[in-house]
Coordinates of C-alpha atoms and ligand atoms in Angstrom, one line a residue:
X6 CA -35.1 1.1 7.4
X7 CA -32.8 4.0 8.0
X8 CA -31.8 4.4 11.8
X9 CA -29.3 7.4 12.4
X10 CA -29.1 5.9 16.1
X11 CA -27.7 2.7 14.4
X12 CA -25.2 5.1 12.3
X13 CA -24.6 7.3 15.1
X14 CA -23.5 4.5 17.5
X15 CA -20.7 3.8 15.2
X16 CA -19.4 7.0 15.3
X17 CA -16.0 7.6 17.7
X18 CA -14.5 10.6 17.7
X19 CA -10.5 10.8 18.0
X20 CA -11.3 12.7 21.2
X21 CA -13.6 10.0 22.8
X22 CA -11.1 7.4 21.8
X23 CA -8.0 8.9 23.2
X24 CA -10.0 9.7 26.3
X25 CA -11.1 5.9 26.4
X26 CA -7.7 4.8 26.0
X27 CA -6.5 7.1 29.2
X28 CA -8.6 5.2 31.5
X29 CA -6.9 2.3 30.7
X30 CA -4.0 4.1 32.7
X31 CA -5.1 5.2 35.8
X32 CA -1.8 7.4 36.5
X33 CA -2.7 9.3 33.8
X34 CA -2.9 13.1 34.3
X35 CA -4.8 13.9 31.0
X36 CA -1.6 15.9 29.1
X37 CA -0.9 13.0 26.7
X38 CA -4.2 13.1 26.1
X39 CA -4.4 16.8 25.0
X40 CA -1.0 16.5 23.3
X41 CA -2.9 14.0 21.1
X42 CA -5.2 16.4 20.4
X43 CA -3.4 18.9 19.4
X44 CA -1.1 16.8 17.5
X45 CA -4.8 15.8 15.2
X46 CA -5.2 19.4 15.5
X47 CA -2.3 20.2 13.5
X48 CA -2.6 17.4 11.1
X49 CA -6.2 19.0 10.3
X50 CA -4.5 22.3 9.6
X51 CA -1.7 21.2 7.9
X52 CA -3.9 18.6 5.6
X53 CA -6.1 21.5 4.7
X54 CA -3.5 23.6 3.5
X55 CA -2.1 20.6 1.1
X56 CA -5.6 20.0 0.0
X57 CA -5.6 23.5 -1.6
X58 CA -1.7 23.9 -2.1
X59 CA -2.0 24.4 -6.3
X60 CA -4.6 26.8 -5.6
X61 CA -3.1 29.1 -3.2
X62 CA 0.2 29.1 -4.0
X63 CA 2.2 27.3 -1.8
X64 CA 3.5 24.4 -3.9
X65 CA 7.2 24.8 -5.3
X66 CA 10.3 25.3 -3.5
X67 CA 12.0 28.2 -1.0
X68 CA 15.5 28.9 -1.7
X69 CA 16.4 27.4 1.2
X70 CA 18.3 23.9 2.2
X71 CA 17.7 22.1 5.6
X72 CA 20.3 20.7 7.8
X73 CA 20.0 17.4 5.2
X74 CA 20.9 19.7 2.6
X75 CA 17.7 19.0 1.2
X76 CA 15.6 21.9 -0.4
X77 CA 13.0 23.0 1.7
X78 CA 9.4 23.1 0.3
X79 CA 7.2 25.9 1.3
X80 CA 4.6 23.1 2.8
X81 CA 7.3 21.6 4.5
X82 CA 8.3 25.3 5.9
X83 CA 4.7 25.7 6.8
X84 CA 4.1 22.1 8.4
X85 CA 7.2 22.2 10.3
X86 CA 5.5 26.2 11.7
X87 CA 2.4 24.5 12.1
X88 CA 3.1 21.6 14.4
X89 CA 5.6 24.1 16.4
X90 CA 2.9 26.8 17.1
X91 CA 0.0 24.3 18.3
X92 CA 2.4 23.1 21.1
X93 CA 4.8 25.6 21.8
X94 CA 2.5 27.3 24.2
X95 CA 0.7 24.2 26.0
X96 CA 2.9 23.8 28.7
X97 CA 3.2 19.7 28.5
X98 CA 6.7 19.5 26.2
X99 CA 10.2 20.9 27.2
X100 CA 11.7 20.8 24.0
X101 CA 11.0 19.9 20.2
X102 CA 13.2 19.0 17.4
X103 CA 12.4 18.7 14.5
X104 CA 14.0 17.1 10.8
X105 CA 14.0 20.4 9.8
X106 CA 16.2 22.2 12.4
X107 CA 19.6 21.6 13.0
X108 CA 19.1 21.9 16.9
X109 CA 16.6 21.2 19.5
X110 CA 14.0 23.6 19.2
X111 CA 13.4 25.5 22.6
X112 CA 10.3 26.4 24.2
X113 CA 9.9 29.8 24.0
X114 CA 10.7 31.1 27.8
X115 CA 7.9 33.2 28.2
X116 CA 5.6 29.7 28.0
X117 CA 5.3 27.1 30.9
X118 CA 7.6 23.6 30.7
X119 CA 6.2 20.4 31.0
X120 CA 7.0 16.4 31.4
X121 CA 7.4 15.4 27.2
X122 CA 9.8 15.8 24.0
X123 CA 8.1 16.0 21.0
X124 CA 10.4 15.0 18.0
X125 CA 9.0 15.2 14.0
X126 CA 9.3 15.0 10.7
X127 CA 6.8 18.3 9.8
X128 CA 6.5 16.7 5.6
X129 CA 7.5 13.5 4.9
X130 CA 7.5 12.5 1.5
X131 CA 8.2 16.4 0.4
X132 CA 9.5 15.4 -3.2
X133 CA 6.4 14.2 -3.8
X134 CA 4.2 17.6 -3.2
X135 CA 4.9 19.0 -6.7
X136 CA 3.3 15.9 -8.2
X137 CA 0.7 15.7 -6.2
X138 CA 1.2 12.8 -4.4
X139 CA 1.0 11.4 -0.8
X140 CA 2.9 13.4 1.9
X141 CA 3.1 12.9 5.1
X142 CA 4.0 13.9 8.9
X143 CA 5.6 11.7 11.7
X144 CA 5.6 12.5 15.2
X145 CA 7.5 11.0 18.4
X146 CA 6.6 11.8 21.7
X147 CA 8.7 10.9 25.3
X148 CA 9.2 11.5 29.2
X149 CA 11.8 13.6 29.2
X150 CA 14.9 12.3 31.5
X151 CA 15.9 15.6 33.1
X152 CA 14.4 17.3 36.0
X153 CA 13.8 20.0 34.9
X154 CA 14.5 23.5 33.1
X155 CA 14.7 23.2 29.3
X156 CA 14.3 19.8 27.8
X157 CA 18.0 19.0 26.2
X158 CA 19.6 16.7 23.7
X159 CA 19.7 13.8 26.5
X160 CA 15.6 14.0 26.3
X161 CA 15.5 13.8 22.9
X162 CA 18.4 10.9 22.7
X163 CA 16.4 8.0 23.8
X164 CA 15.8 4.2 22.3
X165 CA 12.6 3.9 20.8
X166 CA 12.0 1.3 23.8
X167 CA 11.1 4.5 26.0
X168 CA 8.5 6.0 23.4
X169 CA 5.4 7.1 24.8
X170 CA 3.2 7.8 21.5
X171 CA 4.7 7.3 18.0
X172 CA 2.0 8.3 14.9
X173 CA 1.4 9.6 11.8
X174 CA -0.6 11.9 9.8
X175 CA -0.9 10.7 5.6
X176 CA -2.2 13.1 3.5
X177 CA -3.5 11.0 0.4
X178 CA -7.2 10.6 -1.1
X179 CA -8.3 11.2 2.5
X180 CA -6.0 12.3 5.5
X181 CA -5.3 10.0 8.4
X182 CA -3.7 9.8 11.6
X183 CA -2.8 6.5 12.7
X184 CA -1.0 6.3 16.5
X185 CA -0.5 3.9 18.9
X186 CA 0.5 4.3 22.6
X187 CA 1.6 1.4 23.8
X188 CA -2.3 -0.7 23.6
X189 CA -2.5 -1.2 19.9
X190 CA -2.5 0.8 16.8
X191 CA -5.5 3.0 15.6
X192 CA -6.2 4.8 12.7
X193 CA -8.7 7.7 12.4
X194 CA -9.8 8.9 9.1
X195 CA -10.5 12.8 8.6
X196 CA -14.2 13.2 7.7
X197 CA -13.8 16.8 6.0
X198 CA -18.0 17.6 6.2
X199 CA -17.3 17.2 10.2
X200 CA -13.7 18.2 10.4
X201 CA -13.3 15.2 13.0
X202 CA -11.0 12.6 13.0
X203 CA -13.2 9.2 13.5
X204 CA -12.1 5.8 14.3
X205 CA -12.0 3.7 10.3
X206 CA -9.1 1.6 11.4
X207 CA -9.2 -0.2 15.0
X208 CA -6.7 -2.2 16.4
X209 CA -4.7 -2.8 13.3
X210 CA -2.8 -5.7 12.6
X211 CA 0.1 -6.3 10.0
X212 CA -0.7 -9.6 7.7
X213 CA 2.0 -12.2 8.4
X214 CA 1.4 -13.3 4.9
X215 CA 3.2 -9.8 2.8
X216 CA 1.8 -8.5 -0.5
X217 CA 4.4 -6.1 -1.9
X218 CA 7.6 -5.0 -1.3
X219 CA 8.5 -1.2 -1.6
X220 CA 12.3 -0.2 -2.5
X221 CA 13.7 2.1 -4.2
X222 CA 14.6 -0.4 -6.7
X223 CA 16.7 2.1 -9.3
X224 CA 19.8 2.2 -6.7
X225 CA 20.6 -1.6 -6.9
X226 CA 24.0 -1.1 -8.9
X227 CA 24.7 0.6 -5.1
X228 CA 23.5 -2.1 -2.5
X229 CA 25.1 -5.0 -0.6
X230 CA 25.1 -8.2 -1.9
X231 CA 22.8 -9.6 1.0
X232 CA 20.3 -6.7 -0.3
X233 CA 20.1 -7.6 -4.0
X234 CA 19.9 -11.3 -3.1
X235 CA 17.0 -10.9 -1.0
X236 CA 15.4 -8.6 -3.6
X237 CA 15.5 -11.6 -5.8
X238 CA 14.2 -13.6 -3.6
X239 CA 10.9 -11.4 -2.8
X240 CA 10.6 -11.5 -6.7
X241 CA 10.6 -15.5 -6.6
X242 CA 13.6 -15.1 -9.3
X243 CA 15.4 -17.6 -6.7
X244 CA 12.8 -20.0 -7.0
X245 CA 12.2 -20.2 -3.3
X246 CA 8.7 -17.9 -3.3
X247 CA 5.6 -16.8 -5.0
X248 CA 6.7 -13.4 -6.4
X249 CA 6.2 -10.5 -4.3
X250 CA 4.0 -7.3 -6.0
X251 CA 6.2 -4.2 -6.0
X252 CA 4.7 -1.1 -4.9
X253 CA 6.9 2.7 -4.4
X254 CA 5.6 5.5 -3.8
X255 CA 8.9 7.5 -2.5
X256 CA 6.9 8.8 0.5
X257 CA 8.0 6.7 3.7
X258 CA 4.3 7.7 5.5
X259 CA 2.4 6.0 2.4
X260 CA 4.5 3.4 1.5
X261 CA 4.6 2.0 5.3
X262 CA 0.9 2.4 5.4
X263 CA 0.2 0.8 2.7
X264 CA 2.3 -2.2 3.5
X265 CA 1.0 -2.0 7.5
X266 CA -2.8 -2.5 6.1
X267 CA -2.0 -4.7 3.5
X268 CA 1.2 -6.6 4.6
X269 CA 4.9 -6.3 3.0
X270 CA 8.1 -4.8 3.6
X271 CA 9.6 -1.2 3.1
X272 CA 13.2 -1.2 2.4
X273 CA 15.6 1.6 2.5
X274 CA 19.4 -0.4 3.1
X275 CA 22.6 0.9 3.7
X276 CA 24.2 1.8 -0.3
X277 CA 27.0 3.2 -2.1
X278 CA 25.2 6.0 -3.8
X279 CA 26.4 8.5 -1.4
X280 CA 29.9 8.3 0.4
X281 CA 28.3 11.0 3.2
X282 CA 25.5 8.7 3.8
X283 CA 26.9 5.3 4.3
X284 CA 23.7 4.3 6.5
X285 CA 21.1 5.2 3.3
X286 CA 18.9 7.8 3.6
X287 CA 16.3 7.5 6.4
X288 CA 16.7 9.6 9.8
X289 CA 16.4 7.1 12.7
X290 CA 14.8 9.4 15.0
X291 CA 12.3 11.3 12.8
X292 CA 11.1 8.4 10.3
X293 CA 12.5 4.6 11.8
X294 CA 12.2 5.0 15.3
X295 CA 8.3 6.0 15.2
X296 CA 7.1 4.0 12.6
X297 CA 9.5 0.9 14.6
X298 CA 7.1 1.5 17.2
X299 CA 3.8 1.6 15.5
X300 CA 4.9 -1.5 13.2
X301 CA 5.5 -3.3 16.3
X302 CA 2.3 -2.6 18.1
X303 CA 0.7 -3.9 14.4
X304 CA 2.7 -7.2 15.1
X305 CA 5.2 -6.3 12.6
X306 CA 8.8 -5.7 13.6
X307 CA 11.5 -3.2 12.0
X308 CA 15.1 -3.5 11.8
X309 CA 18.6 -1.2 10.6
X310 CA 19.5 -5.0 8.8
X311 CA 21.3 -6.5 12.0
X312 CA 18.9 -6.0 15.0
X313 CA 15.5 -4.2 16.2
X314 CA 15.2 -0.4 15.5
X315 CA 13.8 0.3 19.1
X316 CA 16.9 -0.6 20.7
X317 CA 19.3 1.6 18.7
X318 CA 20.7 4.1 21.5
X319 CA 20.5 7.6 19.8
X320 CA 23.8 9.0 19.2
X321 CA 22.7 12.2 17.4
X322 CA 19.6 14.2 16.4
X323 CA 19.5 13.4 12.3
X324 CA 21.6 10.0 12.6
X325 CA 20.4 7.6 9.4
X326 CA 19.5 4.1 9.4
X327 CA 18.8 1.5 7.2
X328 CA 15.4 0.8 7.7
X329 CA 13.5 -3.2 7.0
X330 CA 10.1 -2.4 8.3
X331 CA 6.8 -4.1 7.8
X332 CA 5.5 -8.3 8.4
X333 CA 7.8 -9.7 11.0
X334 CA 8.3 -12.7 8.8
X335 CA 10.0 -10.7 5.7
X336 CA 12.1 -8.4 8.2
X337 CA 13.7 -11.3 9.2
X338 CA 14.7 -13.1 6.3
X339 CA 16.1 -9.6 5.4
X340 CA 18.2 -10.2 8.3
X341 CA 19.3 -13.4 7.2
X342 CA 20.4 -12.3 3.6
X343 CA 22.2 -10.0 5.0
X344 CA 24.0 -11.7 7.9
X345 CA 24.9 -14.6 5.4
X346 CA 26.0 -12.5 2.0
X347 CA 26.6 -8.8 3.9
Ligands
FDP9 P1 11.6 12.7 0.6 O1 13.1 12.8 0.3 O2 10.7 13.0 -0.6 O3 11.2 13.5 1.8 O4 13.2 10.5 4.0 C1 12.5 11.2 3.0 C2 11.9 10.3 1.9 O5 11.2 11.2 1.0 C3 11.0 9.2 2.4 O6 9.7 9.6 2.7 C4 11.1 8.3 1.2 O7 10.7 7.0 1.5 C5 12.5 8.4 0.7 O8 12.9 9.7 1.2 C6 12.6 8.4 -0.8 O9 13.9 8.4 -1.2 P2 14.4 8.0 -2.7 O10 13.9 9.1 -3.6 O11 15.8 8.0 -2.6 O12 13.8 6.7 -3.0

């Protein structure tokens, strides 16, 4: 017989969860906490503003490049506005930056400072919004290092050893933020009827055993040798595996998620195709460095090719990376290839 007790007692809230999981820290003053929230908050505003972006406009392109020289999308322009504005004013970060901006962003000096750097990646996956296709946003959060004043570069420069919270939002056939802080990664699914985010995805763990493999696979003429050869391998043309599926969406957020419930590897190596961006594409503070973090919570592990992503020192705010992220097992046979054919 139907029992809403039974269906209500399944029911946790983002909010009761993240409150939950500050008791397990005693020092805790509570402003992570509310970070949190506002971070979910902004995912909710952001997600229903790509839920309707045909509709009202929004889709298509401003004339303007980012410091990537990448065009900026209007959602990307309003995402990037959105997660600003929810915590500009909050008094618990001392600076932002954001893949978007060329510099840290400042707190605007008529707020309060407080003890965190928030670092993001406001629409991950932008080329995708015109097809309608899984976007995303990635967020970073640390201490900051310096006393006080303004939060500078050197708060915002740190290994991804120091991270406090990493997580992301996915806007796909539902909207999800998945975070972790240290205890395990969660995943909250957004119910639209309640406009809550509520617990789906407890504890997630990566399968050791992978499924697919996700890379960009038209750029081969422009990878390593060690990258091609492990390539065959995951397709079993080497004779050494079962074939790998291959899955690519082009959208970091959905292609990592995918691969963190279902097990795999995401790819994006150092290539040829671009002489200014010997490293590949991805930005190690804004994409690797967060999902490094989460992947590693999962029991998965990421590395640039040579060693762990979370103990890259920072040297700049939009540094790239090659980026092997997913089952622990496939990341480091990528290493192998790669140590043994470059
Ligand atoms: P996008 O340019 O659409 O924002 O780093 C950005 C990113 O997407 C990742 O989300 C994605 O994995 C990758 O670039 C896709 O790049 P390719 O088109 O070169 O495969």
């Amino acid at each position: 017989m139907y029992d809403p007790d039974q269906q209500l007692m399944r029911i946790t809230t983002i909010e009761r969860h993240i409150l939950e999981e500050q008791k397990i820290h005693p020092e805790a003053t509570g402003t992570l906490t509310y970070l949190l929230y506002d971070l979910a908050m902004a995912g909710k505003y952001i997600a229903s503003h790509t839920a309707r972006a045909g509709l009202v406009e929004v889709l298509g392109s401003t004339e303007e490049y980012n410091v990537q020289g990448e065009q900026v999308m209007k959602l990307d322009r309003l995402a990037d506005q959105t997660i600003f504005r929810f915590n500009d004013h909050t008094g618990r970060l001392a600076a932002m930056a954001s893949e978007e901006h060329a510099d840290l962003i400042p707190i605007p000096e008529k707020y309060p400072l407080g003890k965190y750097v928030l670092l993001f990646d406001p629409l991950d996956g932008s080329s995708n919004i015109d097809y309608n296709t899984t976007i995303g946003t990635i967020f970073s959060v640390y201490r900051r290092v310096t006393k006080d004043g303004p939060g500078t570069l050197e708060d915002c420069l740190q290994p991804g050893r120091n991270l406090v919270v990493a997580g992301y939002l996915i806007y796909s056939v539902s909207t999800m933020l998945v975070y972790t802080t240290g205890s395990g990664v969660h995943g909250f699914t957004l119910d639209p009827s309640l406009g809550e985010f509520l617990l789906t995805h407890d504890n997630i763990r990566i399968p050791d055993e992978g499924k697919y493999f996700s890379v960009n696979q038209g750029y081969e003429k422009y990878w390593s040798e060690g990258v091609k050869r492990f390539t065959r391998h995951l397709q079993g043309l080497d004779g050494e595996r079962k074939p790998l599926s291959a899955r690519y969406i082009g959208s970091l957020v959905g292609d990592f998620h995918r691969n963190l419930l279902s097990g795999g590897i995401f790819y994006y190596p150092a290539d040829r195709k671009d002489p200014s961006k010997p490293e590949g594409k991805l930005r190690l503070l804004y994409e690797a460095i967060p999902l490094a973090f989460i992947a590693e919570q999962a029991g998965g592990y990421a590395s640039n090719g040579k060693g762990n992503i979370l103990d890259i020192q920072p040297a700049s705010l939009h540094q790239r990376t090659p980026l092997f992220i997913g089952s622990r097992e496939l990341v480091e046979t990528a290493e192998q290839y790669l140590k043994t054919y470059g």
